[in-house]
Amino acid sequence: MIELTEKRAHFIRQLITDELASGKHQSVVTRFPPEPNGYLHVGHAKSICLNFGLAQEFKGICYLRFDDTNPIKEEEEYVNAIIEDVRWLGFEWHAMTHSSDYYHELYDFAVLLIKKDLAYVDSLSMEEIRAYRGTLQESGRESPYRNRPIEESLDLFARMKAGEFPDGTHVLRAKIDMQSGNVNMRDPVIYRIRHAHHQRTGDEWCIYPMYDYAHPISDALEKITHSLCTLEFQDHRPLYDWFVDNLPVPAKPIQTEFARLNLSHTVTSKRKLRELVEKKAVSGWDDPRMPTIRGMRKRGYPAAAIRQFCEVIGISRSDSVIDMSILEECVRAELNRTAKRALCVMDPIKVIIENYPEGKVEVLKPVFNQQDPDSETRELPFTREIYIERSDFMEEPPKKYFRLSPGAEVRLRHAYVIKCHEAIHDEQGNLIELRCTYDEKTLGKNPEDRKVKGVIHWVSCANAYPVTVLEYDRLFNDPNPGREDDFFKFLNHDSLKVKQAYCEPALAHQPIGEVFQFERLGYYCVNESKEGRVSIFHRVVDLKDTWGKIG
Ligand code: ATP
Ligand code: MG
């Protein structure tokens, strides 16, 4: 069982602690920089918890900064979803900013780079630039435009901005080193022409900065102290530093990389997640099987469980795959603490309690959560005819079987001890009904003269509330479906089972999103209501990890 104790040590937490102690920094300023081109997933949650979490912990600040340097792909829908998802995870930003807030500064800095002979307008095509760049084995070649006069570059760059040229005719490149062993340093493109409407700046600009240029400068303008990013940006760090060192920016942020989160049995790339949505392998970005924040939220994963998961997996610099069962264990640990308990029978067999008066209804009032004795109570009717789970009865039980069998006694949760006298079968020999008696002195307490070990769940037949139950399973059968382009072949086609169940009547009126522990079965979330009455539940997670054994 996972428990959240104190914060786990990790190298970034240590780094900040040391820097604050030595006086290198007086405070911590971080940012979370999503590109609004899709919905956030569990990998982003790791980055959010790290950036916002560290700022919180060290009483610093964290910005939510939209990386909206690409005018074509970004949509308002994603921006709003990201805002909602970060808040739902439990974080609040110092300020919400956009890379596009800095377009004027970015432009002025680009002009300055040209003046310092550290940037030039290149008129090769994108394909030529790519070919000239060389490879890891082979150094790059200088563009014939590399040494055009500064005045000429200044003039062309101004005219690029003024809209005189069509897309693709010129770019602005940093003048660094075409021989560098690091391909990122071979005169990277920093501006390109794009006659495209931008969701925030409209038609003001027809040149747009590249991420590698906009990112370090935005960080510096916001005086970010710790620019935390995933390991794939490690090779970009010299470029990050180059911009910060060569421009008169107000701060010098330091980039520190950490390993991205890879979660087993799912994919965490926006492109692949979009493919699942577009090809209708799932019902949408918020399908409860999706590793998106919306998906996990709809599934009924508490935000606290996701934060806990991000703490438990820690932060390191080596790539690894985290097993999905760790996330599920965090969900169980949190729900075990917070979820209301209720009774629901999935596969009913009828029990008739022969010595209980016909027509009598006793309304029991157990609390919803025994972990919290002050929690609200609900009305639980007990009657002569009840349903129990078919699997809680055995005609010929093995030793140490503590549930119901002929001649044996069992406790009904919150109610009485009953004893089975007879099992009734139909003509084909199928079990259809059990005849029992109850011990009226055992309501809520054990008999004094004998031990009754087993406790089972039940619902009153006359008061049972029928619901549909969706049982979600993992979306992929393979632990690492993302390793192949054709990851659809790893889809688990049994990831949704639909069942009918009978639950206690108090569950008829519950809000969508409320999670219950159906005792002895698992955690279930209200999925849908019709005319104010719950019609569908879905399974959040089962009570125990059953995947560990299988694979
Ligand atoms: P994807 O790979 O899904 O397209 P991305 O990295 O392009 O995601 P961004 O919107 O640029 O998505 O990510 C915002 C922030 O989240 C970045 O700082 C990025 O490093 C971080 N991030 C993205 N995926 C992960 C992950 N799997 N683990 C940890 N951090 C991540
Ligand atoms: Mg990115």
Coordinates of C-alpha atoms and ligand atoms in Angstrom, one line a residue:
M1 CA 0.0 0.0 0.0
I2 CA 1.4 3.4 -1.0
E3 CA 1.3 6.1 1.6
L4 CA 2.3 9.7 1.1
T5 CA 4.9 10.5 3.7
E6 CA 7.3 13.4 3.4
K7 CA 8.5 14.6 0.1
R8 CA 11.0 12.4 -1.6
A9 CA 14.5 13.6 -2.2
H10 CA 15.5 14.2 -5.8
F11 CA 18.3 16.1 -7.5
I12 CA 16.3 19.1 -8.5
R13 CA 14.9 19.6 -5.0
Q14 CA 18.4 19.2 -3.6
L15 CA 19.8 21.7 -6.1
I16 CA 17.3 24.3 -5.1
T17 CA 17.8 23.7 -1.4
D18 CA 21.6 24.1 -1.9
E19 CA 21.2 27.2 -4.0
L20 CA 18.9 28.9 -1.6
A21 CA 21.2 28.0 1.3
S22 CA 24.3 29.4 -0.5
G23 CA 22.5 32.6 -1.5
K24 CA 22.8 31.9 -5.2
H25 CA 19.1 32.5 -5.5
Q26 CA 16.8 34.3 -3.1
S27 CA 13.7 32.7 -4.5
V28 CA 12.4 30.1 -7.0
V29 CA 10.7 31.1 -10.2
T30 CA 9.5 28.2 -12.5
R31 CA 7.1 27.9 -15.4
F32 CA 5.1 25.2 -17.1
P33 CA 5.2 25.9 -20.9
P34 CA 2.6 23.8 -22.7
E35 CA 2.0 24.1 -26.4
P36 CA -1.8 24.4 -26.8
N37 CA -2.0 21.8 -29.6
G38 CA -3.7 19.0 -27.6
Y39 CA -4.9 18.0 -24.2
L40 CA -2.6 17.5 -21.3
H41 CA -1.7 13.9 -20.3
V42 CA -0.1 12.2 -17.3
G43 CA 3.4 13.1 -18.5
H44 CA 2.4 16.8 -18.4
A45 CA 1.0 16.1 -14.9
K46 CA 4.6 15.2 -13.9
S47 CA 5.9 18.4 -15.2
I48 CA 3.1 20.5 -13.7
C49 CA 3.6 18.8 -10.2
L50 CA 7.3 19.5 -10.5
N51 CA 7.2 23.1 -11.6
F52 CA 4.2 24.2 -9.5
G53 CA 5.1 21.9 -6.7
L54 CA 8.6 23.2 -6.3
A55 CA 7.5 26.8 -6.5
Q56 CA 4.9 26.1 -3.8
E57 CA 7.3 24.2 -1.6
F58 CA 10.0 26.9 -1.7
K59 CA 7.5 29.8 -1.5
G60 CA 8.4 30.9 -5.0
I61 CA 6.2 31.5 -8.0
C62 CA 5.3 29.6 -11.1
Y63 CA 4.0 30.9 -14.5
L64 CA 1.6 29.1 -16.8
R65 CA 3.1 30.1 -20.1
F66 CA 1.5 29.0 -23.4
D67 CA 4.1 28.3 -26.0
D68 CA 2.1 29.7 -28.9
T69 CA 4.9 30.2 -31.3
N70 CA 3.2 28.1 -33.9
P71 CA 0.2 30.0 -35.3
I72 CA -1.3 27.2 -37.3
K73 CA -1.8 24.3 -34.9
E74 CA -3.0 26.1 -31.8
E75 CA -6.6 26.3 -30.8
E76 CA -8.6 28.1 -28.2
E77 CA -10.2 24.8 -27.1
Y78 CA -6.9 23.5 -26.0
V79 CA -6.0 26.7 -24.1
N80 CA -9.1 26.5 -22.1
A81 CA -8.7 22.8 -21.4
I82 CA -5.2 23.3 -20.2
I83 CA -6.2 26.1 -17.8
E84 CA -9.0 23.9 -16.4
D85 CA -6.7 20.9 -16.1
V86 CA -3.9 22.7 -14.3
R87 CA -6.5 24.1 -11.8
W88 CA -8.1 20.8 -11.4
L89 CA -4.8 19.3 -10.5
G90 CA -4.8 21.8 -7.7
F91 CA -2.4 24.5 -8.8
E92 CA -2.7 28.2 -9.4
W93 CA -0.2 30.3 -11.3
H94 CA 1.4 33.6 -10.4
A95 CA 0.5 34.8 -13.9
M96 CA -0.6 33.4 -17.2
T97 CA 1.6 34.4 -20.0
H98 CA 2.1 33.6 -23.7
S99 CA 5.2 33.4 -25.8
S100 CA 3.3 35.8 -28.1
D101 CA 3.3 38.4 -25.3
Y102 CA 7.0 38.8 -26.1
Y103 CA 6.9 39.0 -29.9
H104 CA 8.0 42.7 -29.9
E105 CA 11.0 42.0 -27.5
L106 CA 11.8 38.9 -29.5
Y107 CA 11.9 40.9 -32.7
D108 CA 14.0 43.6 -31.2
F109 CA 16.5 41.1 -29.9
A110 CA 16.7 39.5 -33.3
V111 CA 17.5 42.9 -34.8
L112 CA 20.2 43.2 -32.1
L113 CA 21.7 39.8 -33.0
I114 CA 21.9 40.9 -36.7
K115 CA 23.6 44.1 -35.6
K116 CA 26.1 42.2 -33.5
D117 CA 26.7 40.0 -36.6
L118 CA 25.3 37.1 -34.7
A119 CA 22.3 36.5 -37.1
Y120 CA 21.7 36.8 -40.8
V121 CA 18.9 36.5 -43.3
D122 CA 19.3 33.3 -45.3
S123 CA 17.6 32.9 -48.6
L124 CA 18.1 29.2 -49.1
S125 CA 15.0 27.1 -49.1
M126 CA 14.1 25.0 -46.1
E127 CA 15.3 21.8 -48.0
E128 CA 18.6 23.4 -48.9
I129 CA 19.1 24.5 -45.3
R130 CA 18.5 21.0 -44.2
A131 CA 20.9 19.6 -46.7
Y132 CA 23.6 22.1 -45.7
R133 CA 23.2 21.3 -42.1
G134 CA 25.0 18.0 -42.4
T135 CA 24.6 15.1 -40.0
L136 CA 26.0 13.8 -36.8
Q137 CA 28.9 12.2 -38.8
E138 CA 29.4 15.0 -41.3
S139 CA 29.9 18.7 -40.5
G140 CA 27.7 21.4 -42.0
R141 CA 28.3 23.7 -44.9
E142 CA 27.9 27.5 -44.7
S143 CA 25.1 29.1 -46.6
P144 CA 26.3 31.4 -49.5
Y145 CA 24.2 34.1 -47.7
R146 CA 25.9 33.7 -44.4
N147 CA 28.3 36.6 -44.9
R148 CA 25.8 39.0 -46.5
P149 CA 26.3 42.5 -45.1
I150 CA 24.7 43.3 -41.8
E151 CA 22.8 46.2 -43.5
E152 CA 21.3 43.9 -46.1
S153 CA 20.1 41.4 -43.4
L154 CA 18.6 44.2 -41.4
D155 CA 16.8 45.5 -44.5
L156 CA 15.6 42.0 -45.5
F157 CA 14.4 41.2 -42.0
A158 CA 12.4 44.4 -41.8
R159 CA 10.8 43.6 -45.1
M160 CA 10.1 40.0 -44.0
K161 CA 8.2 41.5 -41.1
A162 CA 6.5 44.0 -43.4
G163 CA 5.0 41.1 -45.3
E164 CA 6.9 41.7 -48.6
F165 CA 7.9 38.0 -49.1
P166 CA 5.9 34.9 -49.4
D167 CA 6.3 31.9 -47.0
G168 CA 9.6 30.0 -47.3
T169 CA 11.6 32.7 -49.2
H170 CA 13.8 33.8 -46.4
V171 CA 14.5 32.9 -42.8
L172 CA 16.6 34.5 -40.0
R173 CA 19.3 32.3 -38.7
A174 CA 21.7 32.6 -35.7
K175 CA 25.3 32.8 -36.8
I176 CA 27.0 30.3 -34.6
D177 CA 29.1 27.4 -36.0
M178 CA 28.4 25.2 -39.0
Q179 CA 31.2 22.9 -37.9
S180 CA 29.8 22.3 -34.4
G181 CA 29.6 18.7 -33.2
N182 CA 26.1 19.7 -31.9
V183 CA 23.8 20.0 -34.9
N184 CA 21.6 22.4 -32.9
M185 CA 24.4 24.9 -33.0
R186 CA 24.7 24.9 -36.8
D187 CA 23.2 28.3 -37.4
P188 CA 19.6 27.4 -36.3
V189 CA 16.7 29.1 -37.9
I190 CA 15.2 31.6 -35.4
Y191 CA 12.5 33.2 -37.5
R192 CA 10.4 32.0 -40.4
I193 CA 7.8 33.7 -42.6
R194 CA 4.3 32.5 -42.1
H195 CA 1.3 34.4 -43.4
A196 CA -1.0 32.9 -40.9
H197 CA -3.5 34.2 -38.5
H198 CA -2.5 33.9 -34.9
Q199 CA -5.2 33.3 -32.2
R200 CA -3.8 36.1 -30.0
T201 CA -1.9 38.5 -32.2
G202 CA -4.3 38.1 -35.2
D203 CA -2.7 39.4 -38.4
E204 CA -0.1 41.6 -36.8
W205 CA 2.8 39.3 -37.6
C206 CA 3.7 37.3 -40.6
I207 CA 7.1 36.2 -39.2
Y208 CA 7.1 33.8 -36.2
P209 CA 10.0 32.9 -33.9
M210 CA 11.1 29.3 -33.4
Y211 CA 10.6 27.6 -30.1
D212 CA 14.4 27.3 -29.4
Y213 CA 14.7 31.0 -29.7
A214 CA 11.5 32.1 -28.0
H215 CA 11.8 29.8 -25.1
P216 CA 15.1 30.9 -23.5
I217 CA 14.2 34.6 -24.0
S218 CA 10.7 34.2 -22.6
D219 CA 12.3 32.4 -19.6
A220 CA 14.8 35.3 -19.2
L221 CA 12.1 38.0 -19.4
E222 CA 10.0 36.3 -16.7
K223 CA 13.2 35.9 -14.6
I224 CA 12.8 32.2 -14.4
T225 CA 15.4 30.8 -12.1
H226 CA 15.0 27.1 -13.0
S227 CA 13.9 26.2 -16.5
L228 CA 13.0 22.5 -16.1
C229 CA 12.5 20.4 -19.1
T230 CA 12.7 16.8 -20.3
L231 CA 15.9 15.1 -21.4
E232 CA 15.4 15.5 -25.1
F233 CA 16.2 19.2 -24.7
Q234 CA 19.7 18.4 -23.3
D235 CA 21.3 18.9 -26.6
H236 CA 19.5 22.2 -27.0
R237 CA 21.0 23.6 -23.8
P238 CA 24.1 25.1 -25.4
L239 CA 21.8 27.0 -27.7
Y240 CA 19.6 28.1 -24.8
D241 CA 22.7 29.4 -23.1
W242 CA 24.0 31.0 -26.3
F243 CA 20.9 33.2 -26.6
V244 CA 20.8 34.1 -22.9
D245 CA 24.5 35.0 -23.0
N246 CA 24.5 37.0 -26.2
L247 CA 21.5 39.2 -25.4
P248 CA 20.9 41.9 -22.8
V249 CA 18.2 39.9 -21.0
P250 CA 17.2 40.8 -17.4
A251 CA 18.1 37.3 -16.0
K252 CA 20.1 34.2 -16.8
P253 CA 17.9 31.2 -16.2
I254 CA 19.5 27.8 -16.0
Q255 CA 18.0 24.9 -17.9
T256 CA 17.9 21.6 -16.0
E257 CA 16.7 18.4 -17.6
F258 CA 14.9 15.4 -16.1
A259 CA 13.5 12.1 -17.5
R260 CA 10.1 12.2 -19.1
L261 CA 7.4 10.0 -17.7
N262 CA 6.7 6.9 -19.7
L263 CA 3.8 4.9 -18.4
S264 CA 3.2 1.3 -19.3
H265 CA 0.2 0.0 -21.3
T266 CA -0.5 3.4 -22.7
V267 CA 0.9 6.1 -25.0
T268 CA 1.9 9.6 -23.9
S269 CA 2.4 11.6 -27.0
K270 CA -0.2 14.1 -28.1
R271 CA 0.0 12.9 -31.7
K272 CA -0.7 9.3 -30.8
L273 CA -3.5 10.3 -28.4
R274 CA -5.1 12.4 -31.1
E275 CA -4.9 9.4 -33.4
L276 CA -6.9 7.4 -30.9
V277 CA -9.5 10.1 -30.8
E278 CA -9.7 10.7 -34.5
K279 CA -9.9 7.0 -35.4
K280 CA -12.5 6.5 -32.7
A281 CA -10.6 3.9 -30.7
V282 CA -11.9 5.9 -27.7
S283 CA -14.9 8.1 -27.2
G284 CA -12.9 11.3 -27.0
W285 CA -10.0 13.0 -25.2
D286 CA -11.8 12.5 -22.0
D287 CA -12.5 8.8 -22.5
P288 CA -12.0 7.3 -19.0
R289 CA -9.3 4.9 -20.5
M290 CA -7.2 7.8 -21.8
P291 CA -4.1 8.9 -19.9
T292 CA -5.1 12.5 -20.4
I293 CA -5.8 14.6 -17.3
R294 CA -9.5 14.8 -18.5
G295 CA -9.6 11.1 -19.0
M296 CA -8.3 10.3 -15.6
R297 CA -10.6 12.9 -14.1
K298 CA -13.6 11.4 -15.8
R299 CA -12.4 8.0 -14.7
G300 CA -12.7 9.1 -11.1
Y301 CA -9.0 9.4 -10.3
P302 CA -8.7 12.1 -7.6
A303 CA -6.3 14.9 -8.3
A304 CA -4.6 14.1 -5.0
A305 CA -3.9 10.6 -6.3
I306 CA -2.2 12.0 -9.4
R307 CA -0.1 14.4 -7.4
Q308 CA 0.8 11.6 -5.1
F309 CA 1.8 9.4 -8.0
C310 CA 4.1 12.2 -9.4
E311 CA 5.7 12.4 -6.0
V312 CA 6.1 8.6 -5.6
I313 CA 7.8 8.1 -9.0
G314 CA 10.3 10.8 -8.2
I315 CA 12.5 12.8 -10.6
S316 CA 15.7 11.4 -12.1
R317 CA 17.8 11.7 -15.2
S318 CA 17.5 8.2 -16.4
D319 CA 14.7 7.1 -18.7
S320 CA 12.4 4.4 -17.5
V321 CA 8.9 3.1 -17.9
I322 CA 6.7 3.3 -14.8
D323 CA 4.2 0.5 -14.4
M324 CA 0.6 1.6 -14.6
S325 CA -0.1 -0.4 -11.5
I326 CA 1.8 2.2 -9.5
L327 CA -0.6 4.9 -10.6
E328 CA -3.5 2.6 -9.8
E329 CA -2.1 1.9 -6.4
C330 CA -2.0 5.6 -5.7
V331 CA -5.6 5.9 -6.8
R332 CA -6.6 3.1 -4.5
A333 CA -4.7 4.6 -1.6
E334 CA -6.5 7.9 -2.0
L335 CA -9.9 6.5 -2.6
N336 CA -9.5 4.1 0.4
R337 CA -9.2 7.2 2.5
T338 CA -12.0 9.3 0.9
A339 CA -14.5 7.2 -1.0
K340 CA -18.0 6.4 0.5
R341 CA -18.7 2.7 0.8
A342 CA -21.9 1.2 -0.6
L343 CA -23.4 -2.2 -1.4
C344 CA -23.9 -3.4 -5.0
V345 CA -24.5 -6.9 -6.3
M346 CA -23.1 -7.7 -9.8
D347 CA -24.3 -11.3 -10.3
P348 CA -27.3 -11.8 -8.1
I349 CA -28.7 -14.9 -6.5
K350 CA -31.9 -14.6 -4.5
V351 CA -31.9 -15.4 -0.8
I352 CA -35.2 -15.8 1.1
I353 CA -35.0 -15.4 4.8
E354 CA -37.8 -17.6 5.9
N355 CA -38.1 -16.5 9.5
Y356 CA -38.2 -12.8 8.6
P357 CA -41.7 -11.4 8.4
E358 CA -43.1 -10.8 4.9
G359 CA -43.7 -7.2 4.1
K360 CA -41.5 -5.9 6.9
V361 CA -38.9 -3.3 6.0
E362 CA -36.1 -2.3 8.5
V363 CA -34.4 0.8 7.5
L364 CA -30.7 0.6 8.6
K365 CA -28.6 3.7 8.8
P366 CA -25.0 2.9 8.4
V367 CA -22.4 5.6 7.8
F368 CA -21.1 5.9 4.2
N369 CA -17.5 5.7 5.2
Q370 CA -16.4 3.7 8.2
Q371 CA -12.9 5.3 7.9
D372 CA -14.7 8.4 9.0
P373 CA -17.3 7.8 11.7
D374 CA -18.7 11.3 11.3
S375 CA -19.5 10.8 7.7
E376 CA -23.0 11.0 6.5
T377 CA -25.4 8.1 7.0
R378 CA -27.7 6.6 4.4
E379 CA -30.9 4.6 4.5
L380 CA -30.4 0.9 3.8
P381 CA -33.6 -1.2 3.7
F382 CA -33.5 -4.8 4.9
T383 CA -36.2 -7.2 3.8
R384 CA -37.1 -10.9 3.7
E385 CA -35.9 -11.3 0.1
I386 CA -32.4 -10.1 -0.7
Y387 CA -29.8 -10.6 -3.5
I388 CA -26.3 -11.7 -2.7
E389 CA -23.4 -12.3 -5.1
R390 CA -23.6 -15.8 -6.8
S391 CA -19.9 -16.2 -6.1
D392 CA -20.5 -15.9 -2.3
F393 CA -22.3 -19.2 -2.2
M394 CA -20.8 -22.7 -2.7
E395 CA -22.7 -26.0 -2.4
E396 CA -19.6 -28.0 -1.7
P397 CA -17.2 -25.5 -0.1
P398 CA -13.5 -26.3 0.5
K399 CA -12.1 -25.9 4.0
K400 CA -11.7 -22.4 5.3
Y401 CA -14.5 -21.1 3.0
F402 CA -16.1 -18.5 5.2
R403 CA -18.9 -17.4 3.0
L404 CA -22.3 -19.0 2.5
S405 CA -22.8 -22.8 2.0
P406 CA -25.5 -25.3 3.1
G407 CA -25.6 -25.3 6.9
A408 CA -23.1 -22.4 7.3
E409 CA -23.5 -18.9 8.7
V410 CA -22.3 -15.6 7.3
R411 CA -22.8 -12.0 8.3
L412 CA -24.6 -9.6 6.0
R413 CA -22.8 -6.3 5.9
H414 CA -24.5 -3.8 8.3
A415 CA -27.3 -6.3 9.0
Y416 CA -27.8 -9.8 10.5
V417 CA -26.1 -13.2 10.5
I418 CA -27.9 -15.6 8.3
K419 CA -27.7 -19.4 8.0
C420 CA -28.4 -21.4 4.8
H421 CA -30.7 -24.3 4.9
E422 CA -31.4 -25.2 1.4
A423 CA -30.3 -24.5 -2.1
I424 CA -33.1 -24.6 -4.7
H425 CA -32.4 -25.6 -8.3
D426 CA -34.5 -25.5 -11.5
E427 CA -35.2 -28.5 -13.7
Q428 CA -31.8 -28.2 -15.4
G429 CA -30.0 -28.2 -12.1
N430 CA -29.2 -24.4 -12.1
L431 CA -29.1 -22.8 -8.7
I432 CA -32.0 -20.3 -8.5
E433 CA -32.6 -19.5 -4.9
L434 CA -31.3 -20.0 -1.4
R435 CA -33.4 -20.6 1.7
C436 CA -32.0 -19.1 4.9
T437 CA -32.9 -18.0 8.4
Y438 CA -31.6 -15.0 10.3
D439 CA -30.6 -14.6 13.9
E440 CA -32.5 -11.5 15.1
K441 CA -30.0 -10.9 18.0
T442 CA -27.1 -10.2 15.6
L443 CA -28.0 -6.8 14.1
G444 CA -24.7 -5.0 14.1
K445 CA -23.1 -7.4 16.6
N446 CA -21.6 -10.8 16.7
P447 CA -23.4 -13.8 18.3
E448 CA -21.9 -14.5 21.8
D449 CA -21.8 -18.2 21.6
R450 CA -20.1 -18.8 18.2
K451 CA -17.8 -17.2 15.7
V452 CA -19.0 -16.1 12.3
K453 CA -16.1 -15.1 10.1
G454 CA -17.4 -14.2 6.7
V455 CA -19.0 -10.9 5.8
I456 CA -20.8 -10.5 2.5
H457 CA -22.6 -7.7 0.7
W458 CA -26.3 -7.8 -0.3
V459 CA -29.2 -5.6 -1.4
S460 CA -32.9 -5.9 -0.7
C461 CA -34.8 -7.3 -3.7
A462 CA -37.7 -5.0 -3.4
N463 CA -35.5 -1.9 -3.1
A464 CA -32.6 -2.8 -5.3
Y465 CA -31.7 -0.1 -7.8
P466 CA -30.7 -1.5 -11.2
V467 CA -27.8 0.2 -12.9
T468 CA -25.6 -0.4 -15.9
V469 CA -21.9 -0.8 -14.9
L470 CA -19.1 -0.1 -17.4
E471 CA -15.9 -2.0 -16.5
Y472 CA -12.9 -0.4 -18.1
D473 CA -9.7 -2.1 -18.5
R474 CA -6.4 -1.0 -19.9
L475 CA -6.5 0.4 -23.4
F476 CA -3.5 -1.7 -24.6
N477 CA -2.4 -5.2 -24.0
D478 CA 1.2 -4.5 -24.6
P479 CA 3.3 -2.8 -21.9
N480 CA 4.9 -0.5 -24.5
P481 CA 2.5 0.1 -27.4
G482 CA 4.2 3.3 -28.4
R483 CA 7.3 1.5 -29.6
E484 CA 5.7 0.8 -33.0
D485 CA 4.1 3.3 -35.4
D486 CA 1.2 0.9 -35.8
F487 CA 0.4 1.0 -32.1
F488 CA -3.3 0.3 -32.9
K489 CA -2.5 -3.4 -33.2
F490 CA -1.8 -3.5 -29.5
L491 CA -5.3 -2.2 -28.6
N492 CA -7.1 -4.3 -26.0
H493 CA -10.4 -5.0 -27.6
D494 CA -11.8 -6.1 -24.3
S495 CA -11.1 -2.8 -22.5
L496 CA -14.8 -2.1 -22.0
K497 CA -17.3 -4.6 -20.6
V498 CA -20.9 -3.6 -19.9
K499 CA -22.8 -5.3 -17.0
Q500 CA -26.0 -4.9 -15.2
A501 CA -26.0 -4.7 -11.4
Y502 CA -28.3 -4.1 -8.5
C503 CA -27.2 -1.5 -6.0
E504 CA -28.6 -0.1 -2.8
P505 CA -31.3 2.5 -3.3
A506 CA -29.3 5.4 -1.8
L507 CA -27.2 5.4 -4.9
A508 CA -30.0 6.4 -7.2
H509 CA -29.5 10.1 -6.4
Q510 CA -25.8 10.9 -6.5
P511 CA -23.9 13.5 -8.5
I512 CA -21.9 12.5 -11.7
G513 CA -18.3 12.0 -10.8
E514 CA -19.0 10.8 -7.2
V515 CA -16.9 7.7 -6.4
F516 CA -18.0 4.8 -4.2
Q517 CA -16.3 1.7 -3.0
F518 CA -18.7 -1.0 -3.9
E519 CA -17.7 -3.2 -1.0
R520 CA -15.6 -6.2 -1.9
L521 CA -15.7 -5.3 -5.6
G522 CA -13.8 -2.1 -6.4
Y523 CA -14.2 1.7 -6.8
Y524 CA -17.0 2.9 -9.1
C525 CA -17.9 6.4 -10.3
V526 CA -21.2 7.8 -11.3
N527 CA -20.9 8.1 -15.1
E528 CA -24.4 9.2 -16.2
S529 CA -27.8 10.2 -14.9
K530 CA -31.2 10.2 -16.5
E531 CA -33.9 12.5 -15.2
G532 CA -32.0 13.1 -12.0
R533 CA -31.4 9.4 -11.3
V534 CA -28.1 7.6 -11.7
S535 CA -28.2 5.3 -14.7
I536 CA -24.6 4.3 -15.3
F537 CA -21.6 3.7 -13.0
H538 CA -18.1 2.8 -14.3
R539 CA -15.2 1.1 -12.6
V540 CA -12.4 3.4 -11.5
V541 CA -10.1 0.7 -10.3
D542 CA -10.5 -2.7 -8.7
L543 CA -9.7 -3.3 -5.1
K544 CA -6.5 -5.2 -5.8
D545 CA -4.0 -5.3 -8.5
T546 CA -5.0 -8.1 -10.8
W547 CA -2.6 -7.1 -13.6
G548 CA 0.6 -7.8 -11.7
K549 CA 0.0 -11.5 -11.9
I550 CA -0.9 -11.6 -15.6
G551 CA 1.7 -9.4 -17.1
Ligands
ATP1 P1 4.0 15.5 -26.6 O1 5.3 14.8 -26.7 O2 2.9 14.7 -26.0 O3 3.6 16.1 -27.9 P2 5.1 17.9 -25.7 O4 6.4 17.8 -25.0 O5 5.3 18.4 -27.1 O6 4.2 16.7 -25.6 P3 4.4 20.4 -24.5 O7 3.1 21.0 -24.5 O8 5.5 21.0 -25.3 O9 4.2 18.9 -25.0 O10 4.9 20.1 -23.1 C1 4.8 21.0 -22.0 C2 5.8 20.6 -20.9 O11 5.5 19.3 -20.5 C3 7.2 20.6 -21.5 O12 8.0 21.2 -20.5 C4 7.5 19.1 -21.6 O13 8.9 18.9 -21.3 C5 6.6 18.5 -20.5 N1 6.3 17.1 -20.8 C6 5.7 16.7 -21.9 N2 5.6 15.3 -21.9 C7 6.2 14.9 -20.7 C8 6.4 13.6 -20.1 N3 6.0 12.5 -20.7 N4 7.0 13.6 -18.9 C9 7.4 14.7 -18.3 N5 7.2 16.0 -18.8 C10 6.6 16.1 -20.0
MG2 MG 6.9 20.3 -26.9

